[in-house]
């Protein structure tokens, strides 16, 4: 027996009418003949609710003694023994009296669901576990009885019972909820208008999230890609710093305020490759973005504001979230900063949010990205300070009447040398020392304006100056190289750790791995090439980026992986020190390709096993279902050929009719078997053309009795792009199946409607219906639901119909018919740019009967 379904009536506060709505639904089901009982309903002495219990079967409650008092709870054993189709269980979040079967009522409900009993229940928004703190802050009351959110989210149906705060307070004032002696306290405390408005907003937002989940599921199942509503797209600009996590969470809260909002986190990296940011921190932020439902993007660009705005406009973003600058006050001499530039150049179409964080104005420090690779700007600055600085200093000192003295002159020149070393490294510092020695000797060491040194002390001072300048330059350069090495080793270790983790996690996305290679080394494109042997041409196993190379020889960087595989990168030439990490990436790419092939082989083996299963089922079907009509035909023919019986014309006609019916059944069975064989072998090739539904559907109804179908196909429907022959087979199979299960000859409904770029054809019957867990199983080959007689077919009609529908680019799904029964929904693609003909004739009478 399958699991029962759970329907929950959700309210914002007590008294909105949840129990009343539940009882009204029970009366509707009882009128339809459903076996529905009241397992437990709390009417709280409310007259209107108590009246609704009349006419419904109630299961007696169990009595429990606790602390010298008698309490009543739902008798779970009695409900399970009664085994109704539907049980009503009020107040899902209720805590049972100690000594009960379960601690919470929702656990009792779980037992009923597992036993196959459908349950209808109620719950208030304040009883959801995740909202306990929020409700307490609003009402000042801590809810002791709660239910896990997941229990409510797993419900098959959630119906919001809504009521405005004013209407609820009027209902209370009329005495419909509480006794008169409790009204004043309730209205002035918990049921204040502000409290009720906030609780109502919580209920509406929570239900809206659930509706959005259903919508996304429906769009995914029907492969709907077009946008149905305007969406907010929020771009989060990341720097790789610790403030990124704050920005992502802030953007997540902004996105939560609007249904359908999308978060896109982007890191703009300069083109210096491997150590452009901490891979570990970026990995943490990437994971956080994915946890909040967003996507992470890595973009290369030296002009960060321009690259960020270009990305935002490219993804049609509406908002940009940036962090306040980490610069110290004096660092603004280099420019206004990324945030101010983006805000100034964003224009009216983009809103820019600057978010404060704990790292504001604490300084950026030496970026790991650039380490000892000082960059062109710093090197140029070092040369200017080292060469032009001493010249300018000499002019300044010469303009003074009384200079500071030779000792101070040496210190000033030494300062410029140290500054050149800090900015540009060893070579600008050496040049500064040489220029400084020459200028000191020529202008400031007696005799001046000559290169000779008269005083030995001055000569020693100049030599010491040069030695100190050389030593400082060497130390600065060594420190820079050590910093660069440490940064590279840290980045390499984090990258290798990521690769090792991906191996352990079994990640098999080749495109994601190649994208990580492109991001890490700041490349334009990356391709994984392979060939069968040394003489075979190269083929591309996967690539990212524009214009990937076709051969390793054409790439800027190639990394061999074995004899017949190579990783080819285009964009710039990598230094030799980067090839070690690139080799690890290449080895991981080879592992991913091998794993994908193993998975493909496993899928192929699974399909072969499925084919064997179908062949076995086919033999079983042929052994019985095909022999049954053959036996009838054989018996009728033998009877007609018998010489010892004189058959009347009526008897002969009856026998011939039996032969004809048996032959028709054989033809139908063999046709379905052949169609299923074509689907299994992939030989169905639809010939798509544009056609009107009313040209195909009436022809598909020839195999059903007259008067068994009510047809409704509006003339204003757009044309559909289908294979008419396949569509006719699909409709015929679905309609014949619906007629077979329709009770008492009640006609089925076949109606069509247009929904955007799709056209839906719905075949509605009023039969017994199909449980949710069996709705997909009825589309499997050789499946017959319920008590269908053995001679009714081999169970291929719906499987063939779905296969043909998908071959034409459509879908075929089963839904419940409101009020009981099953509805088959055939979704087809509307023909592009074609309007329906306005002068088509009305459908013939026999097609609409």
CSV table of C-alpha atoms in Angstrom, one decimal, residues 42-473:
chain,number,residue,atom,x,y,z
A,42,UNK,CA,-11.0,20.6,18.4
A,43,UNK,CA,-14.1,22.8,18.1
A,44,UNK,CA,-13.3,24.8,21.2
A,45,UNK,CA,-17.0,25.3,21.9
A,46,UNK,CA,-17.4,27.4,18.8
A,47,UNK,CA,-21.0,26.9,17.6
A,48,UNK,CA,-20.5,27.2,13.9
A,49,UNK,CA,-17.5,24.7,14.0
A,50,UNK,CA,-19.4,22.3,16.2
A,51,UNK,CA,-22.4,22.2,13.8
A,52,UNK,CA,-20.0,21.2,11.0
A,53,UNK,CA,-19.3,18.0,12.8
A,54,UNK,CA,-22.8,16.8,12.4
A,55,UNK,CA,-23.1,14.1,9.7
A,56,UNK,CA,-19.4,13.0,10.0
A,57,UNK,CA,-18.3,9.8,11.5
A,58,UNK,CA,-16.1,10.5,14.6
A,59,UNK,CA,-13.5,8.0,16.0
A,60,UNK,CA,-13.7,7.9,19.8
A,61,UNK,CA,-10.7,9.4,21.6
A,62,UNK,CA,-8.5,7.5,24.0
A,63,UNK,CA,-8.4,8.6,27.6
A,64,UNK,CA,-5.1,9.1,29.4
A,65,UNK,CA,-4.6,9.6,33.2
A,66,UNK,CA,-2.0,12.2,34.0
A,67,UNK,CA,-1.4,13.9,37.4
A,68,UNK,CA,-4.8,12.8,38.8
A,69,UNK,CA,-6.6,14.2,35.7
A,70,UNK,CA,-8.1,12.5,32.6
A,71,UNK,CA,-7.1,13.9,29.2
A,72,UNK,CA,-8.2,12.8,25.7
A,73,UNK,CA,-6.0,12.3,22.7
A,74,UNK,CA,-6.4,10.8,19.2
A,75,UNK,CA,-6.7,7.0,19.3
A,76,UNK,CA,-4.2,6.2,16.7
A,77,UNK,CA,-4.8,2.4,17.0
A,78,UNK,CA,-8.5,2.9,16.5
A,79,UNK,CA,-8.0,5.0,13.4
A,80,UNK,CA,-5.5,2.5,11.9
A,81,UNK,CA,-8.0,-0.4,12.6
A,82,UNK,CA,-10.9,1.6,11.0
A,83,UNK,CA,-8.6,2.3,8.0
A,84,UNK,CA,-10.6,5.1,6.4
A,85,UNK,CA,-9.7,6.7,3.1
A,86,UNK,CA,-9.4,10.1,4.7
A,87,UNK,CA,-8.9,11.1,8.3
A,88,UNK,CA,-9.3,14.6,9.8
A,89,UNK,CA,-6.7,15.5,12.4
A,90,UNK,CA,-6.8,19.0,13.8
A,91,UNK,CA,-3.9,21.1,15.3
A,92,UNK,CA,-0.9,19.4,13.7
A,93,UNK,CA,1.6,21.1,16.2
A,94,UNK,CA,-0.2,19.8,19.3
A,95,UNK,CA,1.9,18.2,22.0
A,96,UNK,CA,0.4,14.9,23.3
A,97,UNK,CA,-0.2,14.2,26.9
A,98,UNK,CA,2.7,12.2,28.5
A,99,UNK,CA,2.0,8.5,28.2
A,100,UNK,CA,0.6,8.9,24.6
A,101,UNK,CA,1.7,6.7,21.8
A,102,UNK,CA,3.9,9.6,20.4
A,103,UNK,CA,5.1,12.8,21.8
A,104,UNK,CA,3.7,15.1,19.1
A,105,UNK,CA,0.5,14.9,17.0
A,106,UNK,CA,2.4,15.3,13.8
A,107,UNK,CA,4.2,12.0,14.6
A,108,UNK,CA,0.7,10.4,14.9
A,109,UNK,CA,-0.1,11.8,11.5
A,110,UNK,CA,3.0,10.2,10.1
A,111,UNK,CA,1.8,6.8,11.2
A,112,UNK,CA,-1.5,7.3,9.4
A,113,UNK,CA,0.2,8.4,6.2
A,114,UNK,CA,2.5,5.4,6.3
A,115,UNK,CA,-0.6,3.2,6.6
A,116,UNK,CA,-1.9,4.7,3.3
A,117,UNK,CA,-4.5,6.9,5.0
A,118,UNK,CA,-5.0,10.4,3.5
A,119,UNK,CA,-4.9,13.1,6.2
A,120,UNK,CA,-6.3,16.6,6.3
A,121,UNK,CA,-4.9,18.8,9.1
A,122,UNK,CA,-4.5,22.4,10.3
A,123,UNK,CA,-1.7,24.5,11.6
A,124,UNK,CA,-1.0,28.2,12.3
A,125,UNK,CA,2.0,30.0,11.0
A,126,UNK,CA,3.3,30.7,14.5
A,127,UNK,CA,3.7,27.0,15.2
A,128,UNK,CA,6.4,26.5,12.5
A,129,UNK,CA,9.7,25.8,14.2
A,130,UNK,CA,11.8,28.2,12.2
A,131,UNK,CA,9.6,31.1,12.9
A,132,UNK,CA,9.5,30.8,16.7
A,133,UNK,CA,11.9,33.6,17.4
A,134,UNK,CA,10.2,35.9,14.9
A,135,UNK,CA,6.8,35.3,16.3
A,136,UNK,CA,8.0,35.9,19.8
A,137,UNK,CA,9.6,39.2,18.8
A,138,UNK,CA,6.2,40.3,17.3
A,139,UNK,CA,3.7,39.1,19.9
A,140,UNK,CA,5.9,38.7,23.0
A,141,UNK,CA,4.6,35.1,23.4
A,142,UNK,CA,6.9,32.1,23.0
A,143,UNK,CA,5.2,29.2,21.2
A,144,UNK,CA,5.7,26.0,23.1
A,145,UNK,CA,4.0,23.8,20.6
A,146,UNK,CA,5.9,23.7,17.3
A,147,UNK,CA,6.1,21.5,14.2
A,148,UNK,CA,9.2,21.1,12.1
A,149,UNK,CA,9.0,23.1,8.8
A,150,UNK,CA,10.0,20.0,6.8
A,151,UNK,CA,6.8,18.2,8.0
A,152,UNK,CA,4.7,21.0,6.6
A,153,UNK,CA,6.7,21.5,3.4
A,154,UNK,CA,6.3,17.8,2.6
A,155,UNK,CA,2.6,18.2,2.5
A,156,UNK,CA,1.0,17.4,-0.9
A,157,UNK,CA,-1.3,20.4,-0.6
A,158,UNK,CA,-1.1,23.5,1.5
A,159,UNK,CA,-4.1,25.8,1.4
A,160,UNK,CA,-3.9,29.3,3.0
A,161,UNK,CA,-6.9,30.3,5.0
A,162,UNK,CA,-6.7,34.1,4.9
A,163,UNK,CA,-8.6,36.8,6.8
A,164,UNK,CA,-7.9,40.5,7.3
A,165,UNK,CA,-7.0,41.6,10.9
A,166,UNK,CA,-10.1,43.8,11.0
A,167,UNK,CA,-12.4,40.9,10.0
A,168,UNK,CA,-10.8,38.6,12.5
A,169,UNK,CA,-11.3,41.1,15.3
A,170,UNK,CA,-14.9,41.6,14.3
A,171,UNK,CA,-15.4,37.8,14.4
A,172,UNK,CA,-13.9,37.8,17.9
A,173,UNK,CA,-16.1,40.6,19.0
A,174,UNK,CA,-19.2,38.7,17.9
A,175,UNK,CA,-18.2,35.8,20.1
A,176,UNK,CA,-17.4,33.4,17.4
A,177,UNK,CA,-13.9,32.5,18.7
A,178,UNK,CA,-13.6,33.1,22.5
A,179,UNK,CA,-16.0,33.3,25.3
A,180,UNK,CA,-17.1,36.9,26.3
A,181,UNK,CA,-15.0,36.9,29.5
A,182,UNK,CA,-11.8,36.4,27.4
A,183,UNK,CA,-12.5,38.9,24.6
A,184,UNK,CA,-11.0,42.0,26.1
A,185,UNK,CA,-7.7,40.4,27.1
A,186,UNK,CA,-7.3,38.7,23.7
A,187,UNK,CA,-8.1,41.8,21.7
A,188,UNK,CA,-5.7,44.0,23.7
A,189,UNK,CA,-2.8,41.6,23.7
A,190,UNK,CA,-2.2,38.8,21.2
A,191,UNK,CA,-4.9,39.9,18.7
A,192,UNK,CA,-3.8,43.5,18.3
A,193,UNK,CA,-4.1,44.8,14.7
A,194,UNK,CA,-0.3,45.1,14.4
A,195,UNK,CA,0.3,41.6,15.6
A,196,UNK,CA,-2.3,40.1,13.3
A,197,UNK,CA,-0.9,42.1,10.3
A,198,UNK,CA,2.6,40.9,10.9
A,199,UNK,CA,1.5,37.3,11.3
A,200,UNK,CA,-0.6,37.5,8.2
A,201,UNK,CA,2.5,38.8,6.3
A,202,UNK,CA,4.5,35.8,7.6
A,203,UNK,CA,1.8,33.4,6.4
A,204,UNK,CA,1.5,35.0,3.0
A,205,UNK,CA,5.3,35.1,2.4
A,206,UNK,CA,5.8,31.5,3.6
A,207,UNK,CA,3.0,30.3,1.3
A,208,UNK,CA,4.4,32.3,-1.6
A,209,UNK,CA,7.7,30.6,-1.2
A,210,UNK,CA,5.9,27.2,-1.4
A,211,UNK,CA,4.0,28.3,-4.4
A,212,UNK,CA,7.2,29.4,-6.1
A,213,UNK,CA,8.7,25.9,-5.4
A,214,UNK,CA,5.7,24.3,-7.1
A,215,UNK,CA,6.0,26.7,-10.0
A,216,UNK,CA,9.7,26.0,-10.5
A,217,UNK,CA,9.0,22.3,-10.4
A,218,UNK,CA,6.3,22.6,-13.0
A,219,UNK,CA,8.5,24.7,-15.3
A,220,UNK,CA,11.2,22.2,-15.0
A,221,UNK,CA,9.0,19.2,-15.7
A,222,UNK,CA,7.5,20.9,-18.7
A,223,UNK,CA,10.9,22.3,-19.9
A,224,UNK,CA,9.6,25.9,-19.9
A,225,UNK,CA,12.5,28.3,-20.5
A,226,UNK,CA,10.7,31.6,-21.2
A,227,UNK,CA,10.3,34.1,-18.4
A,228,UNK,CA,6.9,34.4,-16.9
A,229,UNK,CA,7.6,37.4,-14.6
A,230,UNK,CA,10.0,40.3,-14.2
A,231,UNK,CA,12.9,39.2,-12.0
A,232,UNK,CA,15.4,41.1,-9.9
A,233,UNK,CA,19.0,40.2,-10.8
A,234,UNK,CA,21.4,41.2,-8.1
A,235,UNK,CA,25.2,41.2,-8.9
A,236,UNK,CA,27.5,41.0,-5.9
A,237,UNK,CA,31.0,42.4,-6.6
A,238,UNK,CA,33.7,40.3,-4.7
A,239,UNK,CA,37.3,41.2,-4.1
A,240,UNK,CA,38.4,37.9,-2.6
A,241,UNK,CA,38.6,39.6,0.8
A,242,UNK,CA,36.8,38.5,4.0
A,243,UNK,CA,34.0,41.1,3.5
A,244,UNK,CA,32.7,39.0,0.6
A,245,UNK,CA,30.7,36.7,2.9
A,246,UNK,CA,28.9,39.7,4.4
A,247,UNK,CA,28.0,41.0,0.9
A,248,UNK,CA,26.6,37.6,-0.2
A,249,UNK,CA,24.4,37.3,2.9
A,250,UNK,CA,23.2,40.9,2.4
A,251,UNK,CA,22.3,40.2,-1.2
A,252,UNK,CA,20.5,37.0,-0.2
A,253,UNK,CA,18.3,38.9,2.2
A,254,UNK,CA,17.6,41.5,-0.6
A,255,UNK,CA,16.7,38.7,-3.0
A,256,UNK,CA,14.4,37.0,-0.4
A,257,UNK,CA,12.1,40.1,-0.5
A,258,UNK,CA,11.1,39.4,-4.0
A,259,UNK,CA,10.0,36.1,-5.6
A,260,UNK,CA,12.2,35.0,-8.4
A,261,UNK,CA,15.1,37.2,-7.5
A,262,UNK,CA,18.5,35.9,-8.8
A,263,UNK,CA,22.0,36.4,-7.2
A,264,UNK,CA,25.1,36.5,-9.4
A,265,UNK,CA,28.4,36.8,-7.5
A,266,UNK,CA,31.3,37.9,-9.7
A,267,UNK,CA,35.0,38.2,-9.0
A,268,UNK,CA,36.9,40.5,-11.3
A,269,UNK,CA,40.5,39.2,-11.5
A,270,UNK,CA,43.4,41.1,-13.0
A,271,UNK,CA,45.4,39.4,-15.7
A,272,UNK,CA,48.3,38.3,-13.4
A,273,UNK,CA,46.9,34.8,-13.1
A,274,UNK,CA,47.6,32.2,-10.4
A,275,UNK,CA,47.8,34.3,-7.3
A,276,UNK,CA,45.3,36.9,-8.1
A,277,UNK,CA,43.4,36.1,-4.9
A,278,UNK,CA,43.2,33.5,-2.1
A,279,UNK,CA,41.8,30.4,-3.8
A,280,UNK,CA,40.7,29.2,-0.4
A,281,UNK,CA,38.6,32.3,0.4
A,282,UNK,CA,37.2,32.4,-3.1
A,283,UNK,CA,36.2,28.7,-2.7
A,284,UNK,CA,34.4,29.5,0.6
A,285,UNK,CA,32.6,32.4,-1.0
A,286,UNK,CA,31.7,30.2,-4.1
A,287,UNK,CA,30.2,27.6,-1.7
A,288,UNK,CA,28.3,30.3,0.2
A,289,UNK,CA,26.8,31.7,-3.0
A,290,UNK,CA,25.6,28.3,-4.1
A,291,UNK,CA,24.1,27.7,-0.6
A,292,UNK,CA,22.0,30.8,-0.9
A,293,UNK,CA,20.8,29.7,-4.4
A,294,UNK,CA,23.1,32.0,-6.5
A,295,UNK,CA,25.8,31.5,-9.1
A,296,UNK,CA,29.5,32.4,-9.0
A,297,UNK,CA,31.3,34.0,-12.0
A,298,UNK,CA,35.0,34.7,-12.6
A,299,UNK,CA,35.8,37.5,-15.0
A,300,UNK,CA,39.2,38.8,-16.2
A,301,UNK,CA,39.7,42.5,-16.5
A,302,UNK,CA,42.3,45.0,-15.4
A,303,UNK,CA,39.8,47.9,-15.3
A,304,UNK,CA,37.6,46.5,-12.4
A,305,UNK,CA,34.8,49.1,-12.5
A,306,UNK,CA,34.4,48.8,-16.3
A,307,UNK,CA,34.5,45.0,-16.2
A,308,UNK,CA,31.9,44.8,-13.4
A,309,UNK,CA,29.5,47.2,-15.1
A,310,UNK,CA,29.9,45.3,-18.4
A,311,UNK,CA,29.1,42.0,-16.7
A,312,UNK,CA,26.1,43.5,-14.9
A,313,UNK,CA,24.6,44.9,-18.1
A,314,UNK,CA,25.4,41.7,-19.9
A,315,UNK,CA,23.3,39.6,-17.5
A,316,UNK,CA,20.5,42.2,-17.5
A,317,UNK,CA,21.1,42.9,-13.8
A,318,UNK,CA,19.0,45.4,-11.9
A,319,UNK,CA,21.1,45.9,-8.7
A,320,UNK,CA,24.8,45.8,-7.8
A,321,UNK,CA,26.0,45.1,-4.2
A,322,UNK,CA,29.5,46.3,-3.3
A,323,UNK,CA,31.3,46.6,0.0
A,324,UNK,CA,32.7,49.8,1.5
A,325,UNK,CA,36.3,50.3,0.6
A,326,UNK,CA,39.0,48.8,2.8
A,327,UNK,CA,41.3,51.6,1.9
A,328,UNK,CA,42.8,53.8,4.6
A,329,UNK,CA,42.1,57.6,4.2
A,330,UNK,CA,45.5,58.4,2.7
A,331,UNK,CA,45.1,55.7,0.1
A,332,UNK,CA,42.3,57.7,-1.7
A,333,UNK,CA,45.1,59.8,-3.3
A,334,UNK,CA,45.3,56.9,-5.9
A,335,UNK,CA,41.7,57.4,-7.0
A,336,UNK,CA,38.0,57.4,-5.8
A,337,UNK,CA,37.8,53.6,-5.5
A,338,UNK,CA,35.7,50.9,-7.2
A,339,UNK,CA,32.5,51.6,-5.4
A,340,UNK,CA,32.4,55.4,-6.1
A,341,UNK,CA,33.4,54.8,-9.8
A,342,UNK,CA,30.7,52.1,-10.3
A,343,UNK,CA,28.0,54.3,-8.6
A,344,UNK,CA,29.0,57.2,-10.9
A,345,UNK,CA,29.0,55.3,-14.1
A,346,UNK,CA,26.1,52.9,-13.5
A,347,UNK,CA,23.5,55.1,-15.0
A,348,UNK,CA,19.8,55.1,-14.3
A,349,UNK,CA,19.2,51.4,-15.1
A,350,UNK,CA,21.4,50.0,-12.2
A,351,UNK,CA,21.0,50.5,-8.5
A,352,UNK,CA,24.3,50.4,-6.6
A,353,UNK,CA,24.2,49.4,-2.9
A,354,UNK,CA,27.3,50.1,-0.8
A,355,UNK,CA,27.3,47.8,2.2
A,356,UNK,CA,29.4,48.4,5.4
A,357,UNK,CA,31.4,45.6,7.0
A,358,UNK,CA,34.0,45.0,9.7
A,359,UNK,CA,36.9,45.5,7.3
A,360,UNK,CA,36.1,49.1,6.4
A,361,UNK,CA,39.2,51.4,6.4
A,362,UNK,CA,41.4,48.7,7.8
A,363,UNK,CA,43.6,48.8,4.8
A,364,UNK,CA,44.0,46.3,2.0
A,365,UNK,CA,47.6,45.3,2.9
A,366,UNK,CA,50.0,43.8,0.4
A,367,UNK,CA,47.7,41.9,-2.0
A,368,UNK,CA,48.6,38.2,-2.3
A,369,UNK,CA,47.8,38.5,-5.9
A,370,UNK,CA,50.8,40.5,-6.8
A,371,UNK,CA,53.4,39.5,-4.3
A,372,UNK,CA,56.8,40.3,-5.7
A,373,UNK,CA,55.4,40.7,-9.2
A,374,UNK,CA,55.5,44.4,-8.5
A,375,UNK,CA,53.7,45.4,-11.6
A,376,UNK,CA,54.6,47.9,-14.3
A,377,UNK,CA,53.4,51.0,-12.5
A,378,UNK,CA,55.5,50.2,-9.4
A,379,UNK,CA,58.6,49.5,-11.4
A,380,UNK,CA,58.2,52.7,-13.4
A,381,UNK,CA,57.7,54.6,-10.1
A,382,UNK,CA,60.9,52.9,-8.7
A,383,UNK,CA,63.0,54.1,-11.7
A,384,UNK,CA,61.6,57.6,-11.5
A,385,UNK,CA,62.4,57.9,-7.8
A,386,UNK,CA,65.8,56.2,-8.2
A,387,UNK,CA,67.0,58.3,-11.2
A,388,UNK,CA,65.0,61.5,-11.3
A,389,UNK,CA,64.7,61.8,-7.5
A,390,UNK,CA,68.5,62.3,-6.9
A,391,UNK,CA,68.6,64.9,-9.7
A,392,UNK,CA,65.7,66.9,-8.3
A,393,UNK,CA,67.1,66.6,-4.7
A,394,UNK,CA,70.5,68.0,-6.0
A,395,UNK,CA,68.8,71.0,-7.5
A,396,UNK,CA,66.9,71.6,-4.3
A,397,UNK,CA,69.9,71.4,-2.1
A,398,UNK,CA,72.0,73.5,-4.5
A,399,UNK,CA,69.3,76.3,-4.3
A,400,UNK,CA,69.8,76.6,-0.5
A,401,UNK,CA,72.4,79.1,0.7
A,402,UNK,CA,73.5,77.0,3.6
A,403,UNK,CA,73.0,73.3,2.9
A,404,UNK,CA,72.3,70.8,5.7
A,405,UNK,CA,75.8,69.4,5.4
A,406,UNK,CA,77.4,66.4,3.8
A,407,UNK,CA,76.2,63.9,6.4
A,408,UNK,CA,72.6,65.0,6.0
A,409,UNK,CA,73.0,65.1,2.2
A,410,UNK,CA,74.1,61.4,2.3
A,411,UNK,CA,71.1,60.5,4.4
A,412,UNK,CA,68.7,62.2,2.0
A,413,UNK,CA,70.1,60.4,-1.0
A,414,UNK,CA,70.0,57.1,1.0
A,415,UNK,CA,66.3,57.7,1.6
A,416,UNK,CA,65.7,58.0,-2.1
A,417,UNK,CA,67.6,54.8,-2.7
A,418,UNK,CA,65.6,52.9,-0.1
A,419,UNK,CA,62.3,54.3,-1.6
A,420,UNK,CA,63.4,53.2,-5.0
A,421,UNK,CA,64.1,49.7,-3.6
A,422,UNK,CA,60.7,49.5,-2.0
A,423,UNK,CA,58.9,50.6,-5.1
A,424,UNK,CA,60.8,49.0,-8.0
A,425,UNK,CA,63.1,46.4,-6.5
A,426,UNK,CA,66.8,45.8,-6.9
A,427,UNK,CA,67.7,47.4,-10.3
A,428,UNK,CA,66.1,50.9,-9.7
A,429,UNK,CA,67.8,50.9,-6.3
A,430,UNK,CA,71.2,50.1,-7.7
A,431,UNK,CA,70.7,52.8,-10.4
A,432,UNK,CA,69.7,55.3,-7.6
A,433,UNK,CA,72.8,54.4,-5.6
A,434,UNK,CA,75.0,55.0,-8.6
A,435,UNK,CA,73.4,58.3,-9.6
A,436,UNK,CA,73.5,59.4,-5.9
A,437,UNK,CA,77.2,58.6,-5.6
A,438,UNK,CA,78.0,60.6,-8.8
A,439,UNK,CA,75.9,63.6,-7.6
A,440,UNK,CA,77.3,63.6,-4.1
A,441,UNK,CA,80.8,63.4,-5.4
A,442,UNK,CA,80.3,66.2,-8.0
A,443,UNK,CA,78.2,68.7,-6.2
A,444,UNK,CA,78.6,68.2,-2.4
A,445,UNK,CA,82.1,66.7,-1.8
A,446,UNK,CA,85.0,69.2,-1.8
A,447,UNK,CA,86.4,70.0,-4.2
A,448,UNK,CA,83.0,70.5,-5.8
A,449,UNK,CA,82.2,70.2,-9.5
A,450,UNK,CA,84.9,67.6,-9.9
A,451,UNK,CA,84.9,63.8,-9.5
A,452,UNK,CA,87.9,63.8,-7.1
A,453,UNK,CA,87.6,63.5,-3.4
A,454,UNK,CA,90.0,65.5,-1.3
A,455,UNK,CA,89.1,64.4,2.2
A,456,UNK,CA,89.5,60.7,3.0
A,457,UNK,CA,86.5,60.9,5.4
A,458,UNK,CA,84.3,62.0,2.6
A,459,UNK,CA,85.5,59.2,0.5
A,460,UNK,CA,84.6,56.7,3.3
A,461,UNK,CA,81.2,58.3,3.6
A,462,UNK,CA,80.5,57.9,-0.1
A,463,UNK,CA,81.7,54.3,0.0
A,464,UNK,CA,79.5,53.5,3.0
A,465,UNK,CA,76.6,55.2,1.3
A,466,UNK,CA,76.9,53.0,-1.7
A,467,UNK,CA,77.4,49.8,0.4
A,468,UNK,CA,74.3,50.6,2.5
A,469,UNK,CA,72.3,51.3,-0.6
A,470,UNK,CA,73.4,48.0,-2.1
A,471,UNK,CA,72.6,46.1,1.1
A,472,UNK,CA,69.1,47.6,1.5
A,473,UNK,CA,68.3,47.0,-2.2
